[in-house]
DNA sequence: GGAAACGTCAACCATTTGGTTGAATATCAA
DNA sequence: TTGATATTCAACCAAATGGTTGACGTTTCC
């Protein structure tokens, strides 16, 4: 999928989609169940899930007639890493920063 | 300013605005200088800077006829913290990160 | 087979977004 | 005062976004 910062940040810009992501933090869900708490059509939620999928923030897998939605953390992590470069205003040693990230991520590859 | 996750993430969704932020990481800049490398009108850049200001990602301060633009990291950090809520996946540890920054800044103040 | 459940598609609509241009405002400098 | 520089404003435009509804294809179950 087009896991760019553009698609990730614009996916995260919508409150409905952020709520969906936090719901999926608890557990994987079917599309209909994701839609249930929202006061909007199933089609609208389906579109939101499409946006999240394109951004790489979730994956969808169809089993029978049910499509399961599942968080996919990689895209969010990429965006988060980009942001961490800014959290601190000045003069961060970028090489050291990347080395730091290495140590942080070294155990999950 | 309306420093909500909505405004912050949608501000970050545009590549021009992200580039502007990384330019400001190096140094504070006047509006005209921010606009210089882009192939778009000054008015367009002025709008982008307005979006960044509304999101709380930068501040603008007028001195004479020049308006200086300066990174304001707080809003980005709020968004970053929201993302860390998905931290079961995210190996970056904020405490460790801050400790890292300590080491970065301890010798140049 | 037929009905219900699951989900998407297509067409449509209103609003927002990202850009343009030209005029306007404010400040500096000669 | 006159003119140049710095920035925004206002009107406009095309495209994208977020929602609707109704029809449609699948899968499940009796």
Tab-separated table of C-alpha atoms (C1' of nucleotides) in Angstrom:
chain	number	residue	atom	x	y	z
A	1	UNK	CA	0.000	0.000	0.000
A	2	UNK	CA	0.964	3.639	-0.350
A	3	UNK	CA	2.484	3.925	3.084
A	4	UNK	CA	3.702	7.483	2.699
A	5	UNK	CA	3.734	10.170	5.329
A	6	UNK	CA	1.087	11.948	3.268
A	7	UNK	CA	-1.382	9.098	3.445
A	8	UNK	CA	-0.592	8.220	7.051
A	9	UNK	CA	-0.978	11.741	8.423
A	10	UNK	CA	-4.084	12.495	6.409
A	11	UNK	CA	-5.599	9.204	7.552
A	12	UNK	CA	-4.858	10.194	11.144
A	13	UNK	CA	-6.377	13.648	10.660
A	14	UNK	CA	-9.942	12.351	10.895
A	15	UNK	CA	-11.425	11.750	14.367
A	16	UNK	CA	-13.613	8.872	13.193
A	17	UNK	CA	-10.554	7.087	11.862
A	18	UNK	CA	-8.563	7.727	15.025
A	19	UNK	CA	-11.423	6.297	17.057
A	20	UNK	CA	-11.495	3.239	14.824
A	21	UNK	CA	-7.779	2.750	15.389
A	22	UNK	CA	-8.192	2.863	19.147
A	23	UNK	CA	-11.043	0.378	18.917
A	24	UNK	CA	-8.766	-1.947	16.984
A	25	UNK	CA	-6.142	-1.530	19.664
A	26	UNK	CA	-8.378	-3.632	21.886
A	27	UNK	CA	-9.099	-6.342	19.389
A	28	UNK	CA	-9.496	-7.194	15.725
A	29	UNK	CA	-13.007	-6.452	14.467
A	30	UNK	CA	-15.371	-7.106	11.595
A	31	UNK	CA	-16.450	-4.134	9.475
A	32	UNK	CA	-20.022	-4.225	10.751
A	33	UNK	CA	-18.844	-4.211	14.347
A	34	UNK	CA	-16.500	-1.324	13.695
A	35	UNK	CA	-19.434	0.610	12.277
A	36	UNK	CA	-21.837	-0.153	15.105
A	37	UNK	CA	-21.006	2.692	17.544
A	38	UNK	CA	-20.923	5.387	14.863
A	39	UNK	CA	-23.902	7.384	13.711
A	40	UNK	CA	-23.061	7.085	10.086
A	41	UNK	CA	-23.691	4.607	7.311
A	42	UNK	CA	-21.845	1.362	6.898
A	43	UNK	CA	-20.657	2.587	3.523
A	44	UNK	CA	-19.024	5.604	5.132
A	45	UNK	CA	-17.200	3.405	7.631
A	46	UNK	CA	-16.177	1.112	4.804
A	47	UNK	CA	-14.594	4.102	3.091
A	48	UNK	CA	-12.788	5.105	6.265
A	49	UNK	CA	-11.427	1.586	6.575
A	50	UNK	CA	-10.256	1.833	2.982
A	51	UNK	CA	-8.362	5.007	3.799
A	52	UNK	CA	-6.745	3.355	6.819
A	53	UNK	CA	-5.812	0.345	4.709
A	54	UNK	CA	-4.287	2.469	1.949
A	55	UNK	CA	-2.266	4.296	4.568
A	56	UNK	CA	-1.038	0.949	5.849
A	57	UNK	CA	-2.448	1.613	9.304
A	58	UNK	CA	-4.642	-1.469	9.240
A	59	UNK	CA	-4.936	-4.655	7.230
A	60	UNK	CA	-8.174	-6.312	6.175
A	61	UNK	CA	-8.613	-10.008	5.665
A	62	UNK	CA	-11.760	-11.689	4.440
A	63	UNK	CA	-12.926	-14.936	5.994
A	64	UNK	CA	-16.217	-16.115	4.631
A	65	UNK	CA	-18.511	-13.149	4.401
A	66	UNK	CA	-16.760	-11.343	7.257
A	67	UNK	CA	-13.854	-8.983	6.680
A	68	UNK	CA	-11.617	-8.695	9.683
A	69	UNK	CA	-9.786	-5.454	10.417
A	70	UNK	CA	-6.496	-5.496	12.258
A	71	UNK	CA	-4.060	-2.805	13.336
A	72	UNK	CA	-0.800	-2.692	11.411
A	73	UNK	CA	1.712	-0.677	13.431
A	74	UNK	CA	4.458	-0.192	10.861
A	75	UNK	CA	3.018	2.840	9.112
A	76	UNK	CA	2.300	4.610	12.363
A	77	UNK	CA	5.790	3.858	13.549
A	78	UNK	CA	7.286	5.417	10.434
A	79	UNK	CA	5.277	8.561	11.035
A	80	UNK	CA	6.179	8.553	14.687
A	81	UNK	CA	9.847	8.316	13.870
A	82	UNK	CA	9.538	11.251	11.517
A	83	UNK	CA	7.936	13.256	14.301
A	84	UNK	CA	10.529	12.308	16.870
A	85	UNK	CA	13.034	14.119	14.724
A	86	UNK	CA	11.143	17.295	15.594
A	87	UNK	CA	10.284	16.834	19.213
A	88	UNK	CA	13.445	18.590	20.094
A	89	UNK	CA	14.116	21.934	18.667
A	90	UNK	CA	17.718	22.234	17.822
A	91	UNK	CA	21.022	20.673	17.244
A	92	UNK	CA	20.162	17.061	17.741
A	93	UNK	CA	22.944	14.964	16.408
A	94	UNK	CA	21.122	13.085	13.682
A	95	UNK	CA	23.605	10.252	13.486
A	96	UNK	CA	23.322	9.686	17.197
A	97	UNK	CA	19.556	9.925	16.850
A	98	UNK	CA	19.530	7.195	14.244
A	99	UNK	CA	21.863	5.108	16.350
A	100	UNK	CA	19.454	5.574	19.222
A	101	UNK	CA	16.594	4.382	17.049
A	102	UNK	CA	18.669	1.366	16.096
A	103	UNK	CA	18.954	0.367	19.710
A	104	UNK	CA	15.234	0.902	20.169
A	105	UNK	CA	14.196	-1.202	17.225
A	106	UNK	CA	16.924	-3.762	17.121
A	107	UNK	CA	14.845	-6.480	18.748
A	108	UNK	CA	11.769	-6.459	16.548
A	109	UNK	CA	13.151	-7.247	13.106
B	1	UNK	CA	-4.603	28.165	18.765
B	2	UNK	CA	-6.694	25.131	17.978
B	3	UNK	CA	-4.010	22.631	18.830
B	4	UNK	CA	-6.149	19.567	18.329
B	5	UNK	CA	-5.049	16.261	16.891
B	6	UNK	CA	-7.267	17.039	13.908
B	7	UNK	CA	-5.468	20.239	13.045
B	8	UNK	CA	-2.016	18.871	13.824
B	9	UNK	CA	-2.326	15.725	11.749
B	10	UNK	CA	-3.986	17.455	8.837
B	11	UNK	CA	-1.276	20.125	8.912
B	12	UNK	CA	1.327	17.375	8.782
B	13	UNK	CA	-0.425	15.636	5.887
B	14	UNK	CA	0.899	18.100	3.320
B	15	UNK	CA	4.433	17.595	1.977
B	16	UNK	CA	5.017	21.320	1.476
B	17	UNK	CA	4.202	21.943	5.114
B	18	UNK	CA	6.414	19.098	6.301
B	19	UNK	CA	9.274	20.505	4.242
B	20	UNK	CA	8.703	23.914	5.784
B	21	UNK	CA	8.891	22.366	9.242
B	22	UNK	CA	12.191	20.714	8.490
B	23	UNK	CA	13.541	23.984	7.125
B	24	UNK	CA	12.555	25.646	10.396
B	25	UNK	CA	14.329	22.913	12.286
B	26	UNK	CA	17.563	24.459	11.073
B	27	UNK	CA	16.691	28.031	11.880
B	28	UNK	CA	13.913	30.577	12.258
B	29	UNK	CA	12.967	32.147	8.942
B	30	UNK	CA	11.063	35.047	7.428
B	31	UNK	CA	8.034	34.248	5.268
B	32	UNK	CA	9.733	35.317	2.058
B	33	UNK	CA	12.735	33.110	2.780
B	34	UNK	CA	10.501	30.154	3.570
B	35	UNK	CA	8.809	30.640	0.209
B	36	UNK	CA	11.982	30.971	-1.814
B	37	UNK	CA	12.720	27.278	-2.613
B	38	UNK	CA	9.120	26.461	-3.529
B	39	UNK	CA	7.630	26.795	-6.961
B	40	UNK	CA	4.453	28.345	-5.754
B	41	UNK	CA	3.232	31.801	-4.912
B	42	UNK	CA	4.100	33.638	-1.747
B	43	UNK	CA	0.389	33.780	-0.939
B	44	UNK	CA	0.201	29.994	-1.048
B	45	UNK	CA	3.121	29.701	1.362
B	46	UNK	CA	1.551	32.313	3.578
B	47	UNK	CA	-1.559	30.121	3.750
B	48	UNK	CA	0.503	27.047	4.587
B	49	UNK	CA	2.180	28.997	7.378
B	50	UNK	CA	-1.266	29.956	8.626
B	51	UNK	CA	-2.260	26.301	8.759
B	52	UNK	CA	0.908	25.433	10.667
B	53	UNK	CA	0.282	28.304	13.072
B	54	UNK	CA	-3.329	27.294	13.690
B	55	UNK	CA	-2.149	23.770	14.398
B	56	UNK	CA	0.317	25.179	16.902
B	57	UNK	CA	3.256	23.685	15.043
B	58	UNK	CA	4.914	27.043	14.522
B	59	UNK	CA	4.645	30.534	15.923
B	60	UNK	CA	4.917	33.737	13.932
B	61	UNK	CA	6.198	36.988	15.295
B	62	UNK	CA	6.297	40.255	13.417
B	63	UNK	CA	9.267	42.538	13.728
B	64	UNK	CA	9.008	45.526	11.509
B	65	UNK	CA	7.819	44.367	8.151
B	66	UNK	CA	9.302	40.913	8.585
B	67	UNK	CA	7.327	38.069	10.129
B	68	UNK	CA	9.555	35.446	11.669
B	69	UNK	CA	8.489	31.831	11.710
B	70	UNK	CA	9.677	29.542	14.460
B	71	UNK	CA	9.063	25.900	15.243
B	72	UNK	CA	6.874	25.217	18.251
B	73	UNK	CA	7.380	21.597	19.224
B	74	UNK	CA	4.575	21.242	21.775
B	75	UNK	CA	1.784	20.429	19.345
B	76	UNK	CA	3.850	17.842	17.564
B	77	UNK	CA	4.750	16.292	20.845
B	78	UNK	CA	1.082	16.000	21.804
B	79	UNK	CA	0.410	14.167	18.552
B	80	UNK	CA	3.451	12.021	19.091
B	81	UNK	CA	2.206	11.087	22.533
B	82	UNK	CA	-1.157	10.085	21.071
B	83	UNK	CA	0.690	7.811	18.681
B	84	UNK	CA	2.712	6.359	21.498
B	85	UNK	CA	-0.600	5.130	22.880
B	86	UNK	CA	-0.275	2.536	20.187
B	87	UNK	CA	2.987	1.802	21.880
B	88	UNK	CA	2.478	-1.850	22.372
B	89	UNK	CA	4.022	-1.988	18.948
B	90	UNK	CA	6.218	0.972	19.289
B	91	UNK	CA	9.648	0.309	20.644
B	92	UNK	CA	10.583	3.943	21.153
B	93	UNK	CA	10.609	4.595	24.846
B	94	UNK	CA	9.985	8.231	25.654
B	95	UNK	CA	11.945	8.169	28.872
B	96	UNK	CA	14.886	6.627	27.108
B	97	UNK	CA	14.442	9.162	24.363
B	98	UNK	CA	14.559	12.047	26.798
B	99	UNK	CA	17.596	10.541	28.450
B	100	UNK	CA	19.146	10.389	25.016
B	101	UNK	CA	18.390	14.064	24.506
B	102	UNK	CA	20.024	14.840	27.819
B	103	UNK	CA	23.224	13.367	26.544
B	104	UNK	CA	22.856	15.381	23.362
B	105	UNK	CA	22.346	18.712	25.044
B	106	UNK	CA	24.343	18.369	28.198
B	107	UNK	CA	27.558	19.681	26.713
B	108	UNK	CA	26.409	22.635	24.665
B	109	UNK	CA	24.579	24.790	27.175
C	1	DG	C1'	-33.734	-22.598	-3.493
C	2	DG	C1'	-34.593	-18.407	-1.019
C	3	DA	C1'	-33.815	-15.100	2.581
C	4	DA	C1'	-30.845	-12.728	5.496
C	5	DA	C1'	-26.266	-10.931	6.711
C	6	DC	C1'	-21.823	-8.825	5.210
C	7	DG	C1'	-19.672	-5.563	2.697
C	8	DT	C1'	-18.668	-2.751	-1.528
C	9	DC	C1'	-19.788	0.032	-5.588
C	10	DA	C1'	-21.632	3.950	-8.124
C	11	DA	C1'	-23.704	8.138	-8.379
C	12	DC	C1'	-24.486	12.103	-6.212
C	13	DC	C1'	-23.913	16.260	-3.033
C	14	DA	C1'	-21.870	19.946	0.055
C	15	DT	C1'	-17.744	21.441	2.027
C	16	DT	C1'	-12.839	21.848	2.403
C	17	DT	C1'	-8.339	22.239	0.430
C	18	DG	C1'	-4.567	23.982	-2.192
C	19	DG	C1'	-3.564	26.725	-5.568
C	20	DT	C1'	-3.951	31.168	-8.581
C	21	DT	C1'	-4.016	36.380	-9.396
C	22	DG	C1'	-4.476	41.230	-8.338
C	23	DA	C1'	-5.240	44.657	-4.976
C	24	DA	C1'	-4.310	46.267	-0.316
C	25	DT	C1'	-1.568	47.291	3.941
C	26	DA	C1'	2.491	48.253	6.492
C	27	DT	C1'	7.206	49.206	6.959
C	28	DC	C1'	11.702	50.616	5.542
C	29	DA	C1'	14.886	53.525	3.001
C	30	DA	C1'	16.405	57.248	-0.150
D	1	DT	C1'	7.423	62.027	-0.561
D	2	DT	C1'	8.286	58.316	-3.325
D	3	DG	C1'	9.343	53.862	-4.102
D	4	DA	C1'	10.620	49.262	-2.953
D	5	DT	C1'	10.006	45.257	0.184
D	6	DA	C1'	7.212	42.108	3.088
D	7	DT	C1'	3.038	40.036	3.801
D	8	DT	C1'	-1.824	39.346	3.694
D	9	DC	C1'	-6.529	39.645	1.755
D	10	DA	C1'	-10.289	38.625	-1.426
D	11	DA	C1'	-12.183	36.438	-5.113
D	12	DC	C1'	-11.968	32.737	-7.730
D	13	DC	C1'	-11.151	27.790	-9.417
D	14	DA	C1'	-10.361	22.640	-9.685
D	15	DA	C1'	-9.847	18.708	-7.139
D	16	DA	C1'	-10.269	16.062	-2.987
D	17	DT	C1'	-12.979	14.737	1.140
D	18	DG	C1'	-16.684	12.911	3.854
D	19	DG	C1'	-21.049	11.925	3.783
D	20	DT	C1'	-25.653	10.012	1.655
D	21	DT	C1'	-28.647	6.430	-0.774
D	22	DG	C1'	-29.802	2.426	-3.508
D	23	DA	C1'	-28.320	-1.423	-6.119
D	24	DC	C1'	-25.236	-5.261	-6.256
D	25	DG	C1'	-22.279	-9.618	-5.405
D	26	DT	C1'	-21.125	-13.180	-1.763
D	27	DT	C1'	-21.650	-16.202	1.779
D	28	DT	C1'	-24.334	-18.468	5.246
D	29	DC	C1'	-28.218	-20.907	6.960
D	30	DC	C1'	-32.901	-23.072	7.014
